[in-house]
mmCIF file of C-alpha atoms and ligand atoms in Angstrom:
data_model
loop_
_atom_site.group_PDB
_atom_site.id
_atom_site.type_symbol
_atom_site.label_atom_id
_atom_site.label_comp_id
_atom_site.label_asym_id
_atom_site.label_seq_id
_atom_site.Cartn_x
_atom_site.Cartn_y
_atom_site.Cartn_z
ATOM 1 C CA MET A 14 2.610 12.250 -8.338
ATOM 2 C CA LYS A 15 1.909 13.513 -12.046
ATOM 3 C CA VAL A 16 -0.795 12.170 -14.307
ATOM 4 C CA ALA A 17 -0.365 13.161 -17.605
ATOM 5 C CA GLY A 18 1.547 16.382 -16.481
ATOM 6 C CA GLN A 19 -0.910 16.848 -13.495
ATOM 7 C CA HIS A 20 -0.298 16.741 -10.110
ATOM 8 C CA TYR A 21 -2.348 14.647 -8.184
ATOM 9 C CA ARG A 22 -2.815 13.130 -4.732
ATOM 10 C CA THR A 23 -4.678 9.892 -4.210
ATOM 11 C CA ILE A 24 -7.231 11.634 -2.365
ATOM 12 C CA TYR A 25 -8.061 15.027 -1.892
ATOM 13 C CA PRO A 26 -11.287 17.104 -0.300
ATOM 14 C CA VAL A 27 -13.488 18.834 -3.154
ATOM 15 C CA GLN A 28 -16.800 20.799 -2.522
ATOM 16 C CA ASP A 29 -15.138 23.076 0.009
ATOM 17 C CA GLY A 30 -14.723 20.047 2.169
ATOM 18 C CA ALA A 31 -17.849 18.451 1.480
ATOM 19 C CA ALA A 32 -16.504 15.425 0.047
ATOM 20 C CA VAL A 33 -13.392 13.987 -1.251
ATOM 21 C CA GLU A 34 -12.051 12.640 -4.286
ATOM 22 C CA VAL A 35 -10.516 9.378 -4.983
ATOM 23 C CA ILE A 36 -8.774 7.810 -8.141
ATOM 24 C CA ASP A 37 -10.965 4.869 -9.096
ATOM 25 C CA GLN A 38 -8.278 2.127 -8.954
ATOM 26 C CA THR A 39 -10.330 -0.695 -10.296
ATOM 27 C CA ARG A 40 -10.121 0.925 -13.771
ATOM 28 C CA LEU A 41 -6.362 1.455 -14.135
ATOM 29 C CA PRO A 42 -4.200 1.022 -16.159
ATOM 30 C CA HIS A 43 -6.688 1.199 -19.219
ATOM 31 C CA GLU A 44 -8.840 4.218 -17.800
ATOM 32 C CA PHE A 45 -7.733 7.020 -15.333
ATOM 33 C CA ALA A 46 -11.069 8.159 -13.894
ATOM 34 C CA THR A 47 -12.041 9.925 -10.330
ATOM 35 C CA VAL A 48 -14.876 9.215 -7.817
ATOM 36 C CA ARG A 49 -16.329 11.139 -5.427
ATOM 37 C CA LEU A 50 -17.165 9.937 -1.841
ATOM 38 C CA SER A 51 -19.826 11.974 -0.219
ATOM 39 C CA ARG A 52 -20.966 9.940 2.542
ATOM 40 C CA LEU A 53 -19.659 7.093 4.931
ATOM 41 C CA ASP A 54 -21.324 4.250 2.819
ATOM 42 C CA ASP A 55 -19.156 5.794 -0.117
ATOM 43 C CA ALA A 56 -16.027 5.374 1.822
ATOM 44 C CA VAL A 57 -16.754 1.859 2.966
ATOM 45 C CA ARG A 58 -17.658 0.702 -0.371
ATOM 46 C CA ALA A 59 -14.533 2.196 -1.829
ATOM 47 C CA ILE A 60 -12.150 0.701 0.472
ATOM 48 C CA ALA A 61 -14.058 -2.902 0.443
ATOM 49 C CA ASP A 62 -14.406 -2.757 -3.302
ATOM 50 C CA MET A 63 -10.725 -1.788 -3.701
ATOM 51 C CA ILE A 64 -11.534 1.724 -5.281
ATOM 52 C CA VAL A 65 -8.848 2.752 -2.920
ATOM 53 C CA ARG A 66 -6.279 0.230 -1.589
ATOM 54 C CA GLY A 67 -2.587 0.081 -0.229
ATOM 55 C CA ALA A 68 -2.301 0.276 3.550
ATOM 56 C CA PRO A 69 -1.938 4.068 4.069
ATOM 57 C CA LEU A 70 -4.547 5.097 1.397
ATOM 58 C CA ILE A 71 -7.013 2.880 3.036
ATOM 59 C CA GLY A 72 -5.988 4.579 6.389
ATOM 60 C CA ALA A 73 -6.693 8.145 4.630
ATOM 61 C CA THR A 74 -10.011 7.111 3.244
ATOM 62 C CA GLY A 75 -10.853 5.674 6.575
ATOM 63 C CA ALA A 76 -10.032 9.169 7.992
ATOM 64 C CA TYR A 77 -12.060 10.966 6.096
ATOM 65 C CA GLY A 78 -14.942 8.377 5.985
ATOM 66 C CA MET A 79 -15.119 9.320 9.736
ATOM 67 C CA ALA A 80 -15.301 12.992 8.751
ATOM 68 C CA LEU A 81 -17.982 12.092 6.029
ATOM 69 C CA ALA A 82 -20.102 10.181 8.645
ATOM 70 C CA LEU A 83 -19.823 13.217 11.382
ATOM 71 C CA ARG A 84 -21.198 15.837 8.691
ATOM 72 C CA ALA A 85 -24.523 13.392 8.454
ATOM 73 C CA ASP A 86 -24.533 12.810 12.229
ATOM 74 C CA ALA A 87 -22.153 13.606 14.873
ATOM 75 C CA THR A 88 -23.399 12.432 17.694
ATOM 76 C CA THR A 89 -21.214 9.504 19.706
ATOM 77 C CA ALA A 90 -23.284 6.397 18.696
ATOM 78 C CA ALA A 91 -23.021 7.766 14.895
ATOM 79 C CA LEU A 92 -19.702 7.901 15.564
ATOM 80 C CA GLU A 93 -18.803 4.545 17.165
ATOM 81 C CA GLU A 94 -20.929 3.133 14.379
ATOM 82 C CA ALA A 95 -19.023 4.611 11.531
ATOM 83 C CA ARG A 96 -15.788 3.314 13.677
ATOM 84 C CA ARG A 97 -17.173 -0.142 13.212
ATOM 85 C CA ARG A 98 -17.940 -0.102 9.662
ATOM 86 C CA LEU A 99 -15.125 1.390 8.361
ATOM 87 C CA VAL A 100 -12.691 -0.801 10.410
ATOM 88 C CA ALA A 101 -14.800 -3.943 9.042
ATOM 89 C CA ALA A 102 -14.376 -3.003 5.550
ATOM 90 C CA ARG A 103 -10.867 -4.739 5.505
ATOM 91 C CA PRO A 104 -9.066 -6.190 8.137
ATOM 92 C CA THR A 105 -5.477 -6.876 7.454
ATOM 93 C CA ALA A 106 -4.007 -3.214 7.026
ATOM 94 C CA VAL A 107 -3.680 -2.036 10.493
ATOM 95 C CA ASN A 108 -3.413 1.426 9.108
ATOM 96 C CA LEU A 109 -7.186 1.678 8.770
ATOM 97 C CA ARG A 110 -7.831 0.995 12.434
ATOM 98 C CA TRP A 111 -5.068 3.377 13.468
ATOM 99 C CA ALA A 112 -6.283 6.386 11.167
ATOM 100 C CA VAL A 113 -9.871 6.028 12.618
ATOM 101 C CA ASP A 114 -9.080 5.822 15.926
ATOM 102 C CA GLU A 115 -7.216 9.098 15.331
ATOM 103 C CA VAL A 116 -10.178 10.705 14.081
ATOM 104 C CA LEU A 117 -12.103 9.437 16.990
ATOM 105 C CA SER A 118 -9.781 10.615 19.551
ATOM 106 C CA ALA A 119 -9.659 14.078 17.979
ATOM 107 C CA VAL A 120 -13.428 14.638 17.953
ATOM 108 C CA ALA A 121 -14.886 12.715 20.732
ATOM 109 C CA PRO A 122 -14.031 15.362 23.350
ATOM 110 C CA LEU A 123 -15.606 18.143 21.403
ATOM 111 C CA PRO A 124 -18.855 19.373 21.224
ATOM 112 C CA VAL A 125 -21.326 17.640 18.901
ATOM 113 C CA ALA A 126 -21.492 20.770 16.671
ATOM 114 C CA GLU A 127 -17.585 21.234 16.410
ATOM 115 C CA ARG A 128 -17.110 17.234 15.436
ATOM 116 C CA ALA A 129 -17.356 17.269 11.733
ATOM 117 C CA ALA A 130 -15.118 20.253 10.689
ATOM 118 C CA ALA A 131 -12.360 18.729 13.436
ATOM 119 C CA ALA A 132 -12.641 15.266 11.677
ATOM 120 C CA PHE A 133 -11.565 16.923 8.254
ATOM 121 C CA GLN A 134 -8.915 19.034 9.936
ATOM 122 C CA CYS A 135 -7.508 15.774 11.507
ATOM 123 C CA ALA A 136 -7.985 13.491 8.270
ATOM 124 C CA ALA A 137 -6.162 16.362 6.164
ATOM 125 C CA GLU A 138 -3.285 16.392 8.642
ATOM 126 C CA LEU A 139 -2.847 12.476 8.401
ATOM 127 C CA CYS A 140 -2.840 12.680 4.778
ATOM 128 C CA ASP A 141 -0.005 15.549 5.123
ATOM 129 C CA GLU A 142 1.952 13.307 7.437
ATOM 130 C CA ASP A 143 1.703 10.359 5.208
ATOM 131 C CA VAL A 144 3.210 12.140 2.640
ATOM 132 C CA ALA A 145 6.015 13.470 4.579
ATOM 133 C CA SER A 146 6.634 9.939 6.008
ATOM 134 C CA CYS A 147 6.719 8.606 2.424
ATOM 135 C CA ALA A 148 9.120 10.988 0.995
ATOM 136 C CA SER A 149 11.253 10.355 4.032
ATOM 137 C CA ILE A 150 11.092 6.882 3.408
ATOM 138 C CA GLY A 151 12.018 7.668 -0.201
ATOM 139 C CA GLU A 152 15.117 9.382 0.951
ATOM 140 C CA TYR A 153 16.577 6.809 3.252
ATOM 141 C CA GLY A 154 15.734 4.014 0.608
ATOM 142 C CA LYS A 155 17.753 5.930 -1.890
ATOM 143 C CA GLN A 156 20.641 5.660 0.091
ATOM 144 C CA ILE A 157 20.527 2.038 0.016
ATOM 145 C CA LEU A 158 20.107 2.206 -3.680
ATOM 146 C CA GLY A 159 22.984 4.464 -4.049
ATOM 147 C CA GLU A 160 25.238 2.310 -1.932
ATOM 148 C CA LEU A 161 24.293 -0.736 -4.605
ATOM 149 C CA ALA A 162 24.933 1.363 -7.548
ATOM 150 C CA LYS A 163 28.354 2.137 -6.286
ATOM 151 C CA GLN A 164 29.027 -1.668 -6.090
ATOM 152 C CA HIS A 165 27.597 -2.494 -9.423
ATOM 153 C CA PRO A 166 28.937 0.628 -11.895
ATOM 154 C CA GLY A 167 27.993 1.061 -15.259
ATOM 155 C CA ARG A 168 24.613 -0.689 -15.046
ATOM 156 C CA PRO A 169 21.366 0.254 -13.680
ATOM 157 C CA ILE A 170 20.284 -1.115 -9.978
ATOM 158 C CA ASN A 171 17.695 -4.298 -10.502
ATOM 159 C CA VAL A 172 14.858 -3.825 -7.973
ATOM 160 C CA LEU A 173 12.037 -6.605 -7.100
ATOM 161 C CA THR A 174 8.622 -5.479 -5.881
ATOM 162 C CA HIS A 175 5.592 -7.062 -5.201
ATOM 163 C CA CYS A 176 1.880 -5.507 -5.364
ATOM 164 C CA ASN A 177 1.629 -1.844 -5.449
ATOM 165 C CA ALA A 178 3.431 -0.247 -2.784
ATOM 166 C CA GLY A 179 3.837 3.000 -4.638
ATOM 167 C CA TRP A 180 1.909 6.551 -5.150
ATOM 168 C CA LEU A 181 -1.455 4.751 -5.489
ATOM 169 C CA ALA A 182 -0.938 2.671 -2.455
ATOM 170 C CA THR A 183 -0.575 6.067 -0.322
ATOM 171 C CA VAL A 184 -1.518 9.784 -0.483
ATOM 172 C CA ASP A 185 1.564 10.483 -2.391
ATOM 173 C CA TYR A 186 5.210 9.167 -3.261
ATOM 174 C CA GLY A 187 4.778 5.203 -2.309
ATOM 175 C CA THR A 188 6.568 3.222 0.443
ATOM 176 C CA ALA A 189 8.350 0.585 -1.543
ATOM 177 C CA LEU A 190 8.372 2.815 -4.575
ATOM 178 C CA ALA A 191 9.424 5.798 -3.312
ATOM 179 C CA PRO A 192 13.027 5.122 -2.950
ATOM 180 C CA ILE A 193 13.220 4.172 -6.861
ATOM 181 C CA TYR A 194 11.517 7.675 -7.538
ATOM 182 C CA LYS A 195 14.173 9.491 -5.572
ATOM 183 C CA ALA A 196 16.684 7.656 -6.940
ATOM 184 C CA HIS A 197 15.522 7.783 -10.487
ATOM 185 C CA ASP A 198 15.093 11.831 -9.911
ATOM 186 C CA ALA A 199 18.691 11.673 -8.672
ATOM 187 C CA GLY A 200 20.327 10.078 -11.772
ATOM 188 C CA ILE A 201 20.856 6.555 -10.233
ATOM 189 C CA ALA A 202 19.742 4.196 -13.002
ATOM 190 C CA VAL A 203 17.387 1.826 -11.629
ATOM 191 C CA HIS A 204 15.194 -0.827 -13.402
ATOM 192 C CA VAL A 205 12.019 -2.640 -11.385
ATOM 193 C CA TRP A 206 10.809 -6.014 -11.935
ATOM 194 C CA VAL A 207 7.398 -5.673 -11.157
ATOM 195 C CA ASP A 208 5.381 -9.006 -10.142
ATOM 196 C CA GLU A 209 2.148 -8.970 -12.079
ATOM 197 C CA THR A 210 0.382 -10.095 -8.242
ATOM 198 C CA ARG A 211 -2.125 -12.202 -9.028
ATOM 199 C CA PRO A 212 -5.124 -12.350 -8.237
ATOM 200 C CA ARG A 213 -6.047 -8.971 -8.363
ATOM 201 C CA ASN A 214 -2.954 -7.977 -10.576
ATOM 202 C CA GLN A 215 -1.922 -4.682 -8.666
ATOM 203 C CA GLY A 216 1.557 -4.925 -10.114
ATOM 204 C CA ALA A 217 0.828 -5.192 -13.828
ATOM 205 C CA SER A 218 -2.161 -2.712 -13.613
ATOM 206 C CA LEU A 219 -1.237 0.021 -10.998
ATOM 207 C CA THR A 220 2.931 -0.277 -10.139
ATOM 208 C CA ALA A 221 3.896 -0.909 -14.464
ATOM 209 C CA TRP A 222 1.251 2.233 -14.310
ATOM 210 C CA GLU A 223 2.648 4.497 -12.035
ATOM 211 C CA LEU A 224 6.045 3.540 -12.894
ATOM 212 C CA GLY A 225 5.769 4.355 -16.589
ATOM 213 C CA GLN A 226 4.194 7.741 -15.467
ATOM 214 C CA HIS A 227 7.387 8.659 -14.154
ATOM 215 C CA GLY A 228 9.647 7.480 -16.710
ATOM 216 C CA VAL A 229 11.165 4.852 -14.512
ATOM 217 C CA PRO A 230 12.371 1.453 -16.606
ATOM 218 C CA HIS A 231 10.653 -1.212 -15.634
ATOM 219 C CA THR A 232 9.672 -4.894 -16.850
ATOM 220 C CA ALA A 233 6.447 -7.191 -15.440
ATOM 221 C CA ILE A 234 6.781 -10.218 -14.778
ATOM 222 C CA ALA A 235 4.790 -13.499 -13.748
ATOM 223 C CA ASP A 236 4.735 -13.798 -10.123
ATOM 224 C CA ASN A 237 6.503 -17.056 -10.496
ATOM 225 C CA ALA A 238 9.500 -15.547 -12.320
ATOM 226 C CA GLY A 239 11.271 -13.597 -9.419
ATOM 227 C CA GLY A 240 13.074 -16.793 -7.793
ATOM 228 C CA HIS A 241 14.602 -17.702 -11.143
ATOM 229 C CA LEU A 242 15.742 -13.934 -11.899
ATOM 230 C CA MET A 243 17.244 -13.991 -8.299
ATOM 231 C CA GLN A 244 19.203 -17.173 -8.979
ATOM 232 C CA HIS A 245 20.770 -16.089 -12.196
ATOM 233 C CA GLY A 246 21.800 -12.764 -10.455
ATOM 234 C CA ARG A 247 19.156 -10.482 -12.276
ATOM 235 C CA VAL A 248 17.590 -8.971 -8.917
ATOM 236 C CA ASP A 249 19.834 -6.801 -6.701
ATOM 237 C CA VAL A 250 17.340 -6.157 -3.842
ATOM 238 C CA CYS A 251 13.807 -6.577 -3.230
ATOM 239 C CA ILE A 252 11.822 -3.975 -1.692
ATOM 240 C CA VAL A 253 8.237 -4.580 -0.704
ATOM 241 C CA GLY A 254 5.297 -2.525 1.204
ATOM 242 C CA SER A 255 3.694 -3.769 4.237
ATOM 243 C CA ASP A 256 0.159 -3.673 5.268
ATOM 244 C CA ARG A 257 1.076 -4.582 9.075
ATOM 245 C CA THR A 258 4.320 -4.994 10.697
ATOM 246 C CA THR A 259 4.704 -6.444 14.253
ATOM 247 C CA ALA A 260 6.605 -5.046 17.140
ATOM 248 C CA ARG A 261 8.890 -7.969 16.380
ATOM 249 C CA GLY A 262 9.454 -7.071 12.657
ATOM 250 C CA ASP A 263 7.217 -9.818 11.073
ATOM 251 C CA VAL A 264 6.098 -8.376 7.555
ATOM 252 C CA CYS A 265 2.434 -8.968 6.752
ATOM 253 C CA ASN A 266 2.266 -7.912 2.838
ATOM 254 C CA LYS A 267 0.297 -8.800 -0.314
ATOM 255 C CA VAL A 268 0.135 -12.689 -0.488
ATOM 256 C CA GLY A 269 3.109 -14.044 -2.515
ATOM 257 C CA THR A 270 5.869 -11.712 -0.678
ATOM 258 C CA TYR A 271 6.853 -14.600 1.850
ATOM 259 C CA LEU A 272 7.662 -16.493 -1.477
ATOM 260 C CA LYS A 273 9.671 -13.607 -2.784
ATOM 261 C CA ALA A 274 11.353 -13.463 0.708
ATOM 262 C CA LEU A 275 12.624 -17.065 0.752
ATOM 263 C CA ALA A 276 14.134 -17.140 -2.663
ATOM 264 C CA ALA A 277 15.673 -13.952 -1.772
ATOM 265 C CA HIS A 278 17.281 -15.556 1.482
ATOM 266 C CA ASP A 279 18.598 -18.541 -0.627
ATOM 267 C CA CYS A 280 20.020 -16.323 -3.137
ATOM 268 C CA GLY A 281 21.671 -13.680 -0.929
ATOM 269 C CA VAL A 282 19.831 -11.215 -2.238
ATOM 270 C CA PRO A 283 18.999 -8.202 0.201
ATOM 271 C CA PHE A 284 15.149 -8.120 1.236
ATOM 272 C CA TYR A 285 13.874 -4.711 2.827
ATOM 273 C CA ALA A 286 10.380 -3.856 3.628
ATOM 274 C CA ALA A 287 9.484 -0.194 3.366
ATOM 275 C CA LEU A 288 6.370 1.087 5.669
ATOM 276 C CA THR A 289 5.514 4.067 7.521
ATOM 277 C CA GLY A 290 4.872 4.114 11.621
ATOM 278 C CA PRO A 291 1.189 3.753 11.335
ATOM 279 C CA THR A 292 1.896 0.219 9.791
ATOM 280 C CA ILE A 293 3.312 -1.094 12.695
ATOM 281 C CA ASP A 294 1.118 -2.895 15.055
ATOM 282 C CA TRP A 295 2.645 -2.441 18.721
ATOM 283 C CA GLU A 296 0.241 -4.498 20.110
ATOM 284 C CA ILE A 297 1.363 -7.753 18.463
ATOM 285 C CA ASP A 298 4.819 -9.792 18.148
ATOM 286 C CA ASP A 299 3.787 -12.912 16.461
ATOM 287 C CA GLY A 300 2.760 -12.127 12.573
ATOM 288 C CA LEU A 301 1.748 -15.816 11.914
ATOM 289 C CA ALA A 302 -0.470 -16.139 14.714
ATOM 290 C CA GLN A 303 -1.774 -12.800 15.259
ATOM 291 C CA ILE A 304 -2.399 -10.951 11.897
ATOM 292 C CA PRO A 305 -6.013 -11.528 10.564
ATOM 293 C CA ILE A 306 -5.599 -12.588 7.103
ATOM 294 C CA GLU A 307 -8.295 -11.229 4.863
ATOM 295 C CA GLU A 308 -10.110 -13.878 2.871
ATOM 296 C CA ARG A 309 -11.195 -12.158 -0.328
ATOM 297 C CA GLY A 310 -13.823 -13.534 -2.807
ATOM 298 C CA ALA A 311 -13.140 -16.332 -5.254
ATOM 299 C CA ASP A 312 -14.372 -14.351 -8.148
ATOM 300 C CA GLU A 313 -11.284 -12.254 -7.983
ATOM 301 C CA VAL A 314 -9.164 -15.653 -8.684
ATOM 302 C CA ARG A 315 -11.838 -17.094 -11.501
ATOM 303 C CA TRP A 316 -12.443 -13.664 -13.592
ATOM 304 C CA VAL A 317 -9.398 -11.989 -14.771
ATOM 305 C CA ARG A 318 -9.718 -8.177 -16.317
ATOM 306 C CA GLY A 319 -8.121 -6.979 -19.210
ATOM 307 C CA ARG A 320 -8.448 -5.294 -22.545
ATOM 308 C CA THR A 321 -9.215 -7.067 -25.856
ATOM 309 C CA ALA A 322 -7.140 -6.075 -28.893
ATOM 310 C CA GLN A 323 -10.113 -4.173 -30.042
ATOM 311 C CA GLY A 324 -9.880 -1.727 -27.190
ATOM 312 C CA ALA A 325 -12.889 -3.440 -25.172
ATOM 313 C CA VAL A 326 -12.049 -3.753 -21.166
ATOM 314 C CA VAL A 327 -13.586 -7.282 -20.337
ATOM 315 C CA SER A 328 -13.334 -9.721 -17.661
ATOM 316 C CA VAL A 329 -12.975 -13.503 -18.726
ATOM 317 C CA ASP A 330 -13.142 -16.799 -16.680
ATOM 318 C CA ILE A 331 -10.029 -18.732 -16.534
ATOM 319 C CA LEU A 332 -11.209 -21.438 -14.592
ATOM 320 C CA PRO A 333 -13.109 -24.661 -15.072
ATOM 321 C CA ALA A 334 -16.934 -24.366 -14.165
ATOM 322 C CA SER A 335 -16.854 -26.928 -11.287
ATOM 323 C CA SER A 336 -13.567 -25.874 -9.780
ATOM 324 C CA GLN A 337 -13.393 -23.753 -6.134
ATOM 325 C CA ALA A 338 -11.114 -21.262 -5.887
ATOM 326 C CA ALA A 339 -9.383 -19.788 -2.792
ATOM 327 C CA ASN A 340 -8.317 -16.052 -2.066
ATOM 328 C CA PRO A 341 -5.996 -15.535 0.879
ATOM 329 C CA ALA A 342 -5.048 -11.749 -0.091
ATOM 330 C CA PHE A 343 -2.035 -11.502 2.342
ATOM 331 C CA ASP A 344 0.780 -13.511 3.950
ATOM 332 C CA VAL A 345 3.417 -12.940 6.734
ATOM 333 C CA THR A 346 6.971 -12.832 6.245
ATOM 334 C CA PRO A 347 8.830 -13.763 9.190
ATOM 335 C CA ALA A 348 11.320 -11.119 10.408
ATOM 336 C CA ARG A 349 14.349 -13.473 10.235
ATOM 337 C CA LEU A 350 13.904 -13.238 6.376
ATOM 338 C CA VAL A 351 13.829 -9.398 6.263
ATOM 339 C CA THR A 352 17.077 -7.683 6.166
ATOM 340 C CA GLY A 353 15.504 -4.481 6.960
ATOM 341 C CA LEU A 354 12.891 -1.945 7.450
ATOM 342 C CA ILE A 355 12.802 1.198 5.602
ATOM 343 C CA THR A 356 10.761 3.798 7.616
ATOM 344 C CA GLU A 357 10.420 7.719 7.648
ATOM 345 C CA ARG A 358 12.668 7.615 10.807
ATOM 346 C CA GLY A 359 15.502 5.482 9.311
ATOM 347 C CA VAL A 360 16.527 2.005 8.485
ATOM 348 C CA CYS A 361 16.446 -0.637 10.940
ATOM 349 C CA PRO A 362 16.813 -4.261 11.457
ATOM 350 C CA ALA A 363 13.668 -6.249 11.382
ATOM 351 C CA THR A 364 13.807 -6.498 15.222
ATOM 352 C CA ALA A 365 12.243 -5.622 18.422
ATOM 353 C CA GLU A 366 15.551 -3.744 19.433
ATOM 354 C CA GLY A 367 15.612 -1.970 16.042
ATOM 355 C CA LEU A 368 12.062 -0.995 15.884
ATOM 356 C CA ARG A 369 12.159 0.563 19.541
ATOM 357 C CA ARG A 370 15.353 2.640 18.772
ATOM 358 C CA LEU A 371 13.630 4.383 15.836
ATOM 359 C CA TYR A 372 10.188 4.615 17.845
ATOM 360 C CA PRO A 373 11.517 5.173 21.502
ATOM 361 C CA GLU A 374 8.105 6.357 22.716
ATOM 362 C CA LYS A 375 6.453 3.023 21.784
HETATM 363 O O1 MRU B 422 -4.866 -5.607 -1.443
HETATM 364 P P1 MRU B 422 -3.989 -4.382 -1.374
HETATM 365 O O2 MRU B 422 -3.843 -3.804 -2.913
HETATM 366 O O3 MRU B 422 -4.568 -3.056 -0.367
HETATM 367 O O4 MRU B 422 -2.650 -4.545 -1.098
HETATM 368 C C1 MRU B 422 -1.553 -3.932 -0.849
HETATM 369 C C2 MRU B 422 -0.475 -4.143 -0.310
HETATM 370 O O5 MRU B 422 0.001 -5.461 -0.131
HETATM 371 C C3 MRU B 422 0.649 -3.352 -0.360
HETATM 372 O O6 MRU B 422 1.767 -3.910 -0.883
HETATM 373 C C4 MRU B 422 0.678 -2.758 0.951
HETATM 374 O O7 MRU B 422 -0.365 -2.118 1.422
HETATM 375 C C5 MRU B 422 1.646 -1.714 1.142
HETATM 376 S S1 MRU B 422 1.110 -0.208 0.331
HETATM 377 C C6 MRU B 422 2.336 0.931 0.835
#
């Protein structure tokens, strides 16, 4: 993805592989800044504080976090402690556990002296795989948008998305936004309704920003507006990301996704989740019962960050002082509300059979 004409990935090695840099997503859209991660602590903090976020990017950061930990101490005890701390940083996106375990199994059989270099190599490969997978999701999803464009000639296809499942949530391209970028680049006219995504506003701050960087027409909407737009025929398709998808096709994603799926179901609007293979948790079937939903701090609901007319970036308190706030960060959309899953291996129904057809080795 290009930022002001320069190509970036969201995470990349620096200092001859001694450290990695990431984009500080807490400062967008008002400031584009990168942060250097040199130690395990830095990686844990970047994930927990959402300097990086989005399931695939959390996974990539976890993988590099293992490598950074091993550079300081490559003993088996240190390896296990790094795994424990990274996996605990955010509980819902399964990519984190998957990526950390990939590094663990790659380096555990090696002599201690070889582990750190092997971990960096493994993390780099996982990042390259994520880029290739997201590009492939883009191609499959572009076909869906192309079919819709044929059904509605002479006007843009209106896509509604929730949270940020774009380039910033992955290493490059994105999941839900990859089809939009590929369609836009292929000359298919697309317009995106961007849910603001309270409380952290990943839609308003991140999705709107990256769509703007790429020149994709979009309109930010309050989270509550999507149902109304769908009732009035102003949404052709919803495409969202996923933080964990069960083996039966339930989709856990940013809180509020379920309400969009209900509205889409009621209005006959197709509802797709786009995800890479590592987002599928093959060990579980029932998303509602089995996926741990992260509860984040109440301050994220109370305090809203933005820029004043004078240009200062400030946080303001929007609640009565005596009010409590609760902050469940994800919800589960049952598979029956999902039209299809767009993966790097193709599009399948959100069913056990559909997923197994694409991933027979599982
Ligand atoms: O809390 P976040 O910002 O990490 O949540 C991200 C989402 O819910 C995304 O929609 C999801 O990770 C898909 S990312 C490709």
